[in-house]
Amino acid sequence: MPRGMAGEQHLLSTEIVSRGIESTGPDAGSMTFSVRVRRRLPDFVQSVNLKYVKLGYHYLINHGIYLATVPILVLVFSAEVGSLSREELWRKLWDSTARYDLASVLAFFGVFVFTLSVYFMSRPRSIYLLDFACFKPADDLKVSKEQFIELARQSGKFDEASIEFQKKIVHSSGIGDETYVPKAVMSAENCCTMKEGRAEASMVIFGALDELFDKTRIRPKDVGVLVMNCSIFNPTPSLSAMIINHYKMRGNILSFNLGGMGCSAGIIGLDLARDMLQANPNNYAVVVSTEMVGYNWYPGRDRSMLIPNCFFRMGCSAVLLSNRRSDSRRAKYRLEHIVRTHKGADDRCFRSIYQEEDEQRYKGLRISKDLVEIGGDALKTNITTLGPLVLPFSEQLLFFATLVRRHLFGGGGGSVDGEDVQPSKPYIPDYKLAFEHFCVHAASKTVLDELQRNLELNDKNMEASRATLHRFGNTSSSSIWYELAYLEANEEVQRGDRVWQLSFGSGFKCNSAVWRSIRRIRRPSRNPWLECLGRYPEALQC
């Protein structure tokens, strides 16, 4: 085996695939098999680079002076005060203050009050999530895997080889038989039109927002910040303008329309809304995340561009945020952290998911064969940045000490006396100690499998992601909210629980959001999972 391939052997996995009974040739009548070699997600927690760890530890170092001095001051103060009786303490306070005149005392208290006021005014405002809604399409848009393939064949847009390729992908995707697609994609007509795009956008966006406003009892005119994200479909006027027009929102609303940001745009929209709420007190912000399936439908023959057809399905989420202290009593969650990672400076990462035209001039998304490896590198950077913010100190200490030991004393593998030496295994932080719930972007079964293996998560941790992929497919930037809706429908979120939302997408980007539950979340009266909740998680075993 060549040296380069031998070095990447641990990234490859093999699978024996039955090709059926050979009909012709010398092997006619006998079963034939082929060996398929696939590239796995890199074992990124085994190769964490110190430069990534620094990105996270600089958050901790910024507050290091407080961690070092406050305990010392507390000990000194306790030792001094603890040795005095109550009468001696009051006598010392009176003797020390009696030396100063009234003006000095008032000046001292004035400076003290001013300092406290500046401190509390400069603190970031808490951002609360009041509620969210996930759109559930009508049943007449529901298709099974077999119906999907049959409708694709009847549309006349694909040759038989493309049909068979999509069939193979769909049946191994982890997607179930109840996902939703627009009717237009299965017709013989062109579905990538502005008319069809606007029709689908109106259906999913207004459906999610109507439910959100109804659940929260917030008037559209009360919203001060609107963030809309849709990667592919970006008409003029924008989708955010379409929302403002439909709900007749106020004229001074701060509206933003994010395009081309991929499946991780939901958290990018949260980050933007948070910044706007920090700068504008006593306000509400709405973040809408979706993707137009029909407008991105690819009718050509390029296999790398057919893959999105097999995974992406209809969906939309709408989230209501507030920075009002009075809303803390009725809010569900408080936003703790957002960590964003962008690998766009690297050309290979930049082109890993790339919209372009094929040889027949059909527009579509081209998926690179290196996408899994690129995603693993972005995930590695993101979670090592997030770690110092959320992991218990004991986990951080063990993780950092192991990394330092490997870099200072070796343990990175190599060759000794002509024999290969396996690299020593670093300590893998237990993220289950940092979070009670995980909402990992439901991209595909393969990605979820590899993430579970690398982060050493159990089946229960991944249940919400797998159930969302099975029931609704890959709904792009809104998938992490369908996963949180699954947790709420099962009444799994208790007071004080921490929820990790992890998403990744074109660019290449990987983003994390951490929420803390303010109260126990009861089963909502409106939730996309209520009708099918009894079938999960058993349906994932089929």
Coordinates of C-alpha atoms in Angstrom, one line a residue:
M1 CA 0.0 0.0 0.0
P2 CA 1.4 3.5 -0.9
R3 CA 2.7 5.5 2.1
G4 CA 0.1 8.3 1.6
M5 CA -2.8 5.9 1.6
A6 CA -1.4 4.0 4.5
G7 CA -1.4 7.2 6.6
E8 CA -5.1 7.7 5.8
Q9 CA -6.1 4.0 6.3
H10 CA -7.8 4.8 9.6
L11 CA -10.1 7.2 7.8
L12 CA -11.5 4.5 5.5
S13 CA -14.3 2.0 6.2
T14 CA -15.3 -0.9 4.0
E15 CA -18.7 -2.3 3.3
I16 CA -19.6 -5.5 1.3
V17 CA -22.5 -4.9 -1.0
S18 CA -24.5 -7.6 -2.7
R19 CA -24.9 -7.1 -6.5
G20 CA -27.4 -9.9 -7.0
I21 CA -27.2 -12.9 -9.3
E22 CA -25.0 -12.5 -12.4
S23 CA -27.0 -12.9 -15.5
T24 CA -24.3 -13.2 -18.1
G25 CA -20.7 -14.2 -18.5
P26 CA -18.6 -17.0 -16.9
D27 CA -20.2 -16.3 -13.4
A28 CA -23.8 -16.5 -14.7
G29 CA -26.2 -17.8 -12.0
S30 CA -23.9 -17.1 -9.0
M31 CA -24.1 -14.4 -6.4
T32 CA -21.7 -11.5 -6.9
F33 CA -20.4 -9.0 -4.4
S34 CA -18.4 -5.8 -4.4
V35 CA -16.4 -4.0 -1.7
R36 CA -17.2 -0.3 -1.2
V37 CA -14.6 1.9 0.5
R38 CA -15.9 5.0 2.2
R39 CA -14.1 7.9 3.9
R40 CA -15.1 8.2 7.6
L41 CA -15.3 11.4 9.7
P42 CA -11.8 12.1 11.0
D43 CA -11.3 11.1 14.6
F44 CA -10.9 14.7 15.4
V45 CA -10.7 14.4 19.2
Q46 CA -7.6 12.3 18.7
S47 CA -5.8 15.0 16.8
V48 CA -6.7 18.3 18.6
N49 CA -4.2 21.0 17.8
L50 CA -3.1 23.4 20.5
K51 CA -3.9 26.4 18.4
Y52 CA -7.5 25.4 18.5
V53 CA -7.5 25.0 22.2
K54 CA -6.1 28.5 22.6
L55 CA -9.2 29.9 20.9
G56 CA -11.3 28.6 23.8
Y57 CA -8.9 29.1 26.7
H58 CA -8.4 32.8 25.9
Y59 CA -12.0 33.2 27.2
L60 CA -10.9 31.7 30.5
I61 CA -7.6 33.7 30.6
N62 CA -9.5 37.0 30.1
H63 CA -11.0 36.4 33.6
G64 CA -7.9 34.8 35.1
I65 CA -7.2 37.9 37.3
Y66 CA -10.5 37.5 39.0
L67 CA -10.0 33.8 39.5
A68 CA -6.6 34.4 41.1
T69 CA -7.3 37.5 43.3
V70 CA -10.8 37.0 44.5
P71 CA -10.2 33.8 46.5
I72 CA -7.1 35.5 48.1
L73 CA -9.0 38.6 49.1
V74 CA -11.9 36.5 50.5
L75 CA -9.4 34.5 52.6
V76 CA -7.6 37.6 54.0
F77 CA -10.9 39.3 54.7
S78 CA -12.3 36.3 56.4
A79 CA -9.2 35.9 58.6
E80 CA -9.3 39.5 59.6
V81 CA -13.0 39.7 60.4
G82 CA -13.3 36.3 61.8
S83 CA -10.8 37.2 64.7
L84 CA -13.0 40.1 65.9
S85 CA -16.1 40.0 68.0
R86 CA -19.2 42.0 66.9
E87 CA -18.5 44.8 69.4
E88 CA -14.9 45.1 68.3
L89 CA -15.9 45.1 64.6
W90 CA -18.4 48.0 65.1
R91 CA -15.8 49.9 67.1
K92 CA -13.2 49.6 64.4
L93 CA -15.6 50.7 61.7
W94 CA -16.7 53.8 63.8
D95 CA -13.1 54.7 64.6
S96 CA -12.0 54.5 61.0
T97 CA -14.9 56.5 59.6
A98 CA -15.0 59.1 62.3
R99 CA -11.7 60.5 61.0
Y100 CA -13.3 61.7 57.8
D101 CA -15.7 64.6 57.4
L102 CA -19.2 64.3 55.9
A103 CA -18.0 65.5 52.4
S104 CA -15.4 62.8 52.2
V105 CA -17.9 60.1 53.2
L106 CA -20.5 61.4 50.7
A107 CA -17.8 61.5 47.9
F108 CA -16.8 57.9 48.7
F109 CA -20.4 56.7 48.5
G110 CA -20.9 58.7 45.3
V111 CA -18.0 57.1 43.6
F112 CA -19.1 53.7 44.9
V113 CA -22.6 54.1 43.5
F114 CA -21.3 55.4 40.2
T115 CA -19.0 52.5 39.8
L116 CA -21.7 50.0 40.5
S117 CA -24.0 51.7 38.1
V118 CA -21.4 51.6 35.3
Y119 CA -20.7 48.0 36.0
F120 CA -24.4 46.9 35.8
M121 CA -25.1 49.1 32.8
S122 CA -22.1 47.6 30.9
R123 CA -23.0 44.0 31.6
P124 CA -24.5 42.2 28.6
R125 CA -28.2 41.9 28.8
S126 CA -29.7 38.4 29.2
I127 CA -31.3 37.1 26.1
Y128 CA -34.4 34.9 26.7
L129 CA -36.2 32.5 24.4
L130 CA -39.9 33.0 25.0
D131 CA -41.0 30.3 22.6
F132 CA -40.5 28.9 19.1
A133 CA -42.6 27.2 16.4
C134 CA -41.8 24.5 13.7
F135 CA -43.9 24.3 10.6
K136 CA -45.6 21.0 9.8
P137 CA -46.7 20.8 6.2
A138 CA -50.0 19.3 5.1
D139 CA -50.4 15.5 4.7
D140 CA -50.9 15.8 0.9
L141 CA -47.2 16.8 0.7
K142 CA -46.0 13.7 2.5
V143 CA -44.0 11.1 0.5
S144 CA -42.5 7.7 1.4
K145 CA -39.2 6.6 0.0
E146 CA -40.8 4.4 -2.6
Q147 CA -43.2 7.2 -3.6
F148 CA -40.3 9.6 -3.9
I149 CA -38.5 7.4 -6.3
E150 CA -41.6 6.6 -8.3
L151 CA -42.6 10.3 -8.6
A152 CA -39.1 11.2 -9.6
R153 CA -39.3 8.5 -12.4
Q154 CA -42.7 9.8 -13.5
S155 CA -41.5 13.4 -13.7
G156 CA -39.3 12.5 -16.7
K157 CA -36.5 14.7 -15.4
F158 CA -34.1 11.8 -14.7
D159 CA -32.6 9.0 -16.6
E160 CA -32.6 5.5 -15.2
A161 CA -29.1 5.7 -13.8
S162 CA -29.9 8.8 -11.9
I163 CA -33.1 7.2 -10.5
E164 CA -31.1 4.2 -9.3
F165 CA -28.5 6.4 -7.7
Q166 CA -31.1 8.4 -5.8
K167 CA -32.8 5.2 -4.8
K168 CA -29.6 3.9 -3.2
I169 CA -28.9 7.2 -1.4
V170 CA -32.5 7.6 -0.1
H171 CA -32.6 4.0 1.3
S172 CA -29.4 4.5 3.2
S173 CA -30.0 8.1 4.3
G174 CA -31.8 7.5 7.6
I175 CA -34.9 9.3 6.3
G176 CA -38.3 7.7 6.9
D177 CA -41.5 7.5 4.9
E178 CA -43.2 10.6 6.1
T179 CA -41.1 13.5 5.0
Y180 CA -42.5 16.4 2.9
V181 CA -41.7 17.8 -0.6
P182 CA -43.4 20.4 -2.7
K183 CA -45.7 19.0 -5.4
A184 CA -44.0 21.1 -8.0
V185 CA -40.7 19.1 -7.8
M186 CA -42.4 16.0 -9.0
S187 CA -44.1 17.5 -12.0
A188 CA -42.8 17.6 -15.5
E189 CA -42.6 21.4 -15.4
N190 CA -39.7 23.5 -14.2
C191 CA -40.1 24.0 -10.5
C192 CA -37.1 26.4 -10.0
T193 CA -39.1 29.5 -10.8
M194 CA -39.7 32.6 -8.8
K195 CA -43.4 31.9 -8.6
E196 CA -42.9 28.4 -7.1
G197 CA -40.2 29.7 -4.8
R198 CA -42.4 32.5 -3.4
A199 CA -45.4 30.1 -3.1
E200 CA -43.3 27.6 -1.0
A201 CA -41.8 30.4 1.0
S202 CA -45.2 31.9 1.9
M203 CA -46.5 28.5 2.9
V204 CA -43.7 27.5 5.3
I205 CA -42.7 31.0 6.7
F206 CA -46.2 32.2 7.4
G207 CA -47.2 28.9 8.8
A208 CA -44.4 29.0 11.3
L209 CA -44.9 32.7 12.2
D210 CA -48.7 32.3 12.6
E211 CA -48.1 29.6 15.1
L212 CA -45.4 31.6 17.0
F213 CA -47.5 34.7 17.3
D214 CA -50.5 32.6 18.4
K215 CA -48.5 30.8 21.1
T216 CA -46.7 33.8 22.5
R217 CA -49.6 36.3 22.2
I218 CA -47.1 38.9 20.8
R219 CA -48.3 41.2 18.2
P220 CA -46.2 41.5 15.0
K221 CA -46.0 45.2 15.5
D222 CA -44.2 44.6 18.9
V223 CA -41.2 43.0 17.2
G224 CA -38.3 45.3 16.9
V225 CA -35.7 43.0 15.2
L226 CA -36.4 40.5 12.4
V227 CA -33.7 38.1 11.1
M228 CA -34.6 35.9 8.1
N229 CA -32.3 33.3 6.7
C230 CA -32.7 31.2 3.6
S231 CA -29.6 30.0 1.8
I232 CA -30.7 29.5 -1.8
F233 CA -33.9 31.4 -2.6
N234 CA -33.2 35.2 -2.3
P235 CA -35.8 37.2 -4.3
T236 CA -36.3 41.0 -4.6
P237 CA -37.9 42.3 -2.4
S238 CA -36.3 40.1 0.2
L239 CA -38.1 37.4 2.2
S240 CA -37.7 39.6 5.3
A241 CA -39.6 42.4 3.4
M242 CA -42.3 39.8 2.5
I243 CA -42.8 39.1 6.2
I244 CA -43.0 42.7 7.1
N245 CA -45.5 43.3 4.3
H246 CA -47.7 40.3 5.2
Y247 CA -47.9 41.2 9.0
K248 CA -47.8 45.0 8.5
M249 CA -44.9 45.4 10.9
R250 CA -43.7 48.7 12.2
G251 CA -41.7 51.0 10.0
N252 CA -38.6 51.3 12.3
I253 CA -38.1 47.5 12.6
L254 CA -34.5 46.4 12.2
S255 CA -34.7 43.7 9.5
F256 CA -32.0 41.5 8.1
N257 CA -32.1 38.9 5.3
L258 CA -29.3 36.3 5.3
G259 CA -28.6 34.4 2.1
G260 CA -26.1 31.8 1.1
M261 CA -25.2 30.9 4.7
G262 CA -26.1 27.2 4.5
C263 CA -27.4 24.8 7.1
S264 CA -25.6 26.6 10.0
A265 CA -27.4 29.9 9.3
G266 CA -29.9 29.4 12.1
I267 CA -27.3 30.0 14.8
I268 CA -25.8 32.9 12.7
G269 CA -29.2 34.5 12.8
L270 CA -29.4 34.0 16.6
D271 CA -26.0 35.6 16.9
L272 CA -27.1 38.6 14.9
A273 CA -30.4 38.9 16.8
R274 CA -28.4 38.8 20.1
D275 CA -26.2 41.6 19.0
M276 CA -29.2 43.7 18.0
L277 CA -30.9 43.1 21.3
Q278 CA -27.8 44.0 23.2
A279 CA -27.8 47.4 21.5
N280 CA -31.6 48.0 21.7
P281 CA -33.1 47.6 25.2
N282 CA -36.7 46.4 25.9
N283 CA -37.2 44.7 22.5
Y284 CA -38.3 41.5 20.9
A285 CA -36.5 39.7 18.1
V286 CA -37.8 37.1 15.7
V287 CA -35.4 34.7 13.9
V288 CA -36.9 32.7 11.0
S289 CA -34.9 29.8 9.4
T290 CA -35.8 27.8 6.4
E291 CA -34.8 26.5 2.9
M292 CA -36.7 26.3 -0.3
V293 CA -36.6 22.7 -1.5
G294 CA -38.3 23.2 -4.9
Y295 CA -36.1 26.2 -5.9
N296 CA -33.0 24.1 -5.2
W297 CA -34.3 21.0 -7.0
Y298 CA -31.7 19.5 -9.4
P299 CA -33.0 17.7 -12.5
G300 CA -29.6 16.8 -14.1
R301 CA -27.4 13.7 -14.1
D302 CA -24.3 14.8 -12.0
R303 CA -24.3 12.5 -9.0
S304 CA -22.5 14.9 -6.7
M305 CA -25.4 17.3 -7.4
L306 CA -28.2 14.7 -7.0
I307 CA -27.3 14.1 -3.4
P308 CA -29.2 17.2 -2.0
N309 CA -32.4 16.0 -3.7
C310 CA -32.3 12.9 -1.5
F311 CA -31.8 14.6 1.8
F312 CA -33.4 18.1 1.8
R313 CA -37.1 18.3 2.8
M314 CA -39.6 21.1 3.6
G315 CA -39.4 22.8 7.0
C316 CA -39.2 26.2 8.8
S317 CA -38.7 27.4 12.3
A318 CA -39.5 30.8 13.9
V319 CA -38.0 31.8 17.3
L320 CA -39.0 34.7 19.6
L321 CA -36.3 36.3 21.7
S322 CA -36.5 39.0 24.3
N323 CA -34.1 41.1 26.3
R324 CA -36.7 42.3 28.8
R325 CA -36.1 41.4 32.4
S326 CA -39.8 41.0 33.0
D327 CA -39.9 38.2 30.4
S328 CA -37.6 36.0 32.4
R329 CA -40.6 34.7 34.4
R330 CA -42.4 33.3 31.3
A331 CA -39.4 32.5 29.1
K332 CA -38.3 28.9 28.4
Y333 CA -34.5 29.3 28.0
R334 CA -31.7 31.8 28.5
L335 CA -29.0 32.0 25.9
E336 CA -25.6 31.1 27.5
H337 CA -23.0 31.0 24.6
I338 CA -22.7 31.2 20.9
V339 CA -19.4 29.9 19.3
R340 CA -18.9 30.3 15.5
T341 CA -16.2 28.7 13.4
H342 CA -15.5 29.6 9.7
K343 CA -13.1 27.7 7.5
G344 CA -13.8 29.7 4.3
A345 CA -10.2 30.9 4.0
D346 CA -9.2 27.4 2.8
D347 CA -10.1 26.8 -0.8
R348 CA -11.0 23.2 -0.3
C349 CA -13.4 24.1 2.5
F350 CA -14.9 27.0 0.5
R351 CA -15.8 24.7 -2.4
S352 CA -16.9 21.7 -0.4
I353 CA -20.6 22.7 -0.9
Y354 CA -20.8 24.8 -4.1
Q355 CA -23.7 26.1 -6.1
E356 CA -23.0 26.0 -9.8
E357 CA -24.2 24.7 -13.2
D358 CA -23.5 21.3 -14.6
E359 CA -22.5 20.5 -18.2
Q360 CA -26.2 20.7 -19.2
R361 CA -26.5 24.1 -17.6
Y362 CA -28.7 22.8 -14.8
K363 CA -28.2 24.7 -11.5
G364 CA -27.6 22.7 -8.3
L365 CA -25.4 22.2 -5.2
R366 CA -22.2 20.2 -5.8
I367 CA -21.2 18.1 -2.8
S368 CA -17.4 17.4 -2.5
K369 CA -16.2 13.9 -1.7
D370 CA -14.0 15.5 1.0
L371 CA -17.0 17.0 2.8
V372 CA -16.9 14.6 5.7
E373 CA -13.2 15.2 6.4
I374 CA -13.7 19.0 6.0
G375 CA -16.7 18.9 8.4
G376 CA -14.6 17.0 10.9
D377 CA -11.9 19.6 11.0
A378 CA -14.5 22.4 11.5
L379 CA -16.2 20.5 14.2
K380 CA -12.8 19.9 15.9
T381 CA -12.1 23.6 16.0
N382 CA -15.6 24.5 17.2
I383 CA -15.9 22.1 20.1
T384 CA -12.3 22.8 21.4
T385 CA -13.3 26.5 21.4
L386 CA -16.5 25.8 23.2
G387 CA -15.0 23.3 25.7
P388 CA -13.5 25.8 28.2
L389 CA -16.8 27.7 28.3
V390 CA -19.0 24.7 29.3
L391 CA -16.9 21.8 30.6
P392 CA -16.4 21.3 34.3
F393 CA -12.9 22.4 35.5
S394 CA -11.9 18.9 36.2
E395 CA -12.6 17.9 32.5
Q396 CA -10.7 20.9 31.2
L397 CA -7.7 20.2 33.4
L398 CA -7.5 16.6 32.4
F399 CA -8.0 17.4 28.7
F400 CA -5.4 20.2 28.7
A401 CA -2.8 18.2 30.7
T402 CA -3.0 15.3 28.3
L403 CA -2.5 17.6 25.3
V404 CA 0.5 19.3 26.9
R405 CA 2.0 15.9 27.8
R406 CA 1.6 14.7 24.2
H407 CA 3.2 17.8 22.8
L408 CA 6.1 18.0 25.3
F409 CA 6.9 14.3 25.8
G410 CA 5.8 12.8 22.5
G411 CA 3.1 10.2 22.1
G412 CA 2.1 11.2 18.7
G413 CA 3.0 7.9 17.0
G414 CA 5.8 7.2 14.6
S415 CA 8.3 4.4 14.0
V416 CA 10.6 2.8 16.4
D417 CA 13.2 0.2 15.2
G418 CA 11.3 -0.2 12.0
E419 CA 7.9 -0.9 13.7
D420 CA 5.0 1.5 13.7
V421 CA 3.9 2.8 17.1
Q422 CA 0.3 3.8 17.6
P423 CA -0.2 7.3 18.9
S424 CA -1.2 7.6 22.5
K425 CA -4.8 8.3 23.0
P426 CA -5.5 11.7 24.6
Y427 CA -8.2 12.3 27.2
I428 CA -11.5 12.8 25.5
P429 CA -13.6 15.3 27.4
D430 CA -17.0 14.0 28.5
Y431 CA -19.5 16.5 27.0
K432 CA -22.3 14.7 28.7
L433 CA -21.1 16.4 31.9
A434 CA -21.6 19.8 30.2
F435 CA -25.0 19.2 28.6
E436 CA -28.1 17.3 29.4
H437 CA -29.5 17.5 25.8
F438 CA -27.9 17.5 22.3
C439 CA -29.5 18.9 19.2
V440 CA -27.0 18.0 16.4
H441 CA -27.9 19.1 12.9
A442 CA -29.7 16.2 11.2
A443 CA -27.6 16.2 8.0
S444 CA -27.4 12.5 7.3
K445 CA -27.2 9.1 9.1
T446 CA -23.5 8.8 8.3
V447 CA -22.6 12.2 9.9
L448 CA -24.7 11.4 13.0
D449 CA -23.0 8.0 13.4
E450 CA -19.5 9.5 13.2
L451 CA -20.3 12.3 15.6
Q452 CA -21.8 9.9 18.1
R453 CA -18.6 7.8 17.9
N454 CA -16.2 10.7 18.2
L455 CA -18.0 12.5 21.0
E456 CA -18.7 9.2 22.8
L457 CA -22.4 10.0 23.0
N458 CA -25.0 7.3 23.7
D459 CA -28.2 6.5 21.7
K460 CA -30.3 8.6 24.0
N461 CA -28.1 11.7 23.4
M462 CA -28.6 11.3 19.6
E463 CA -32.3 10.3 19.7
A464 CA -33.7 13.8 18.9
S465 CA -31.3 14.2 15.9
R466 CA -32.0 10.8 14.5
A467 CA -35.8 11.1 15.0
T468 CA -35.8 14.5 13.2
L469 CA -33.9 13.1 10.3
H470 CA -36.2 10.1 10.1
R471 CA -39.5 12.1 10.4
F472 CA -38.8 15.4 8.7
G473 CA -35.5 14.8 6.7
N474 CA -32.8 17.4 6.5
T475 CA -34.7 20.7 6.9
S476 CA -31.4 22.7 6.7
S477 CA -31.0 25.5 9.3
S478 CA -34.3 24.7 11.0
S479 CA -33.5 21.1 11.9
I480 CA -32.0 22.0 15.3
W481 CA -35.4 23.5 16.3
Y482 CA -37.3 20.3 15.3
E483 CA -34.9 18.4 17.5
L484 CA -35.6 20.8 20.5
A485 CA -39.4 20.4 19.8
Y486 CA -38.9 16.6 20.0
L487 CA -37.3 17.0 23.5
E488 CA -40.1 19.3 24.6
A489 CA -42.8 16.9 23.3
N490 CA -41.3 14.1 25.4
E491 CA -41.1 16.5 28.4
E492 CA -37.4 15.8 28.8
V493 CA -36.2 19.3 29.5
Q494 CA -36.1 20.1 33.2
R495 CA -35.3 23.3 35.1
G496 CA -31.6 24.2 34.8
D497 CA -30.9 21.7 32.0
R498 CA -28.3 22.8 29.3
V499 CA -29.1 22.3 25.6
W500 CA -26.3 22.2 23.0
Q501 CA -27.4 23.1 19.4
L502 CA -24.7 22.2 16.9
S503 CA -25.0 23.0 13.2
F504 CA -22.7 23.0 10.2
G505 CA -23.0 24.0 6.5
S506 CA -21.5 25.5 3.4
G507 CA -18.6 28.0 3.7
F508 CA -17.5 25.8 5.5
K509 CA -19.0 26.8 8.9
C510 CA -19.7 25.1 12.2
N511 CA -21.6 26.9 14.9
S512 CA -22.8 26.1 18.4
A513 CA -25.5 27.6 20.7
V514 CA -25.9 26.8 24.3
W515 CA -29.2 27.3 26.2
R516 CA -30.1 26.9 29.8
S517 CA -33.7 26.0 30.7
I518 CA -35.3 28.5 33.1
R519 CA -38.1 26.2 34.1
R520 CA -39.4 22.7 33.5
I521 CA -40.9 22.5 30.0
R522 CA -44.3 20.9 29.8
R523 CA -45.6 19.3 26.7
P524 CA -46.8 22.1 24.4
S525 CA -50.3 22.1 23.0
R526 CA -48.9 22.8 19.5
N527 CA -45.9 20.8 18.4
P528 CA -45.0 19.0 15.1
W529 CA -44.4 15.7 17.0
L530 CA -47.6 15.3 18.9
E531 CA -49.3 13.0 16.3
C532 CA -46.4 10.7 15.8
L533 CA -44.6 10.8 19.2
G534 CA -45.7 7.3 20.2
R535 CA -43.8 5.7 17.3
Y536 CA -40.4 7.0 18.5
P537 CA -37.7 5.9 19.2
E538 CA -38.9 2.5 18.1
A539 CA -39.3 3.7 14.5
L540 CA -35.6 4.3 14.4
Q541 CA -34.9 0.6 14.7
C542 CA -36.8 -0.3 11.5

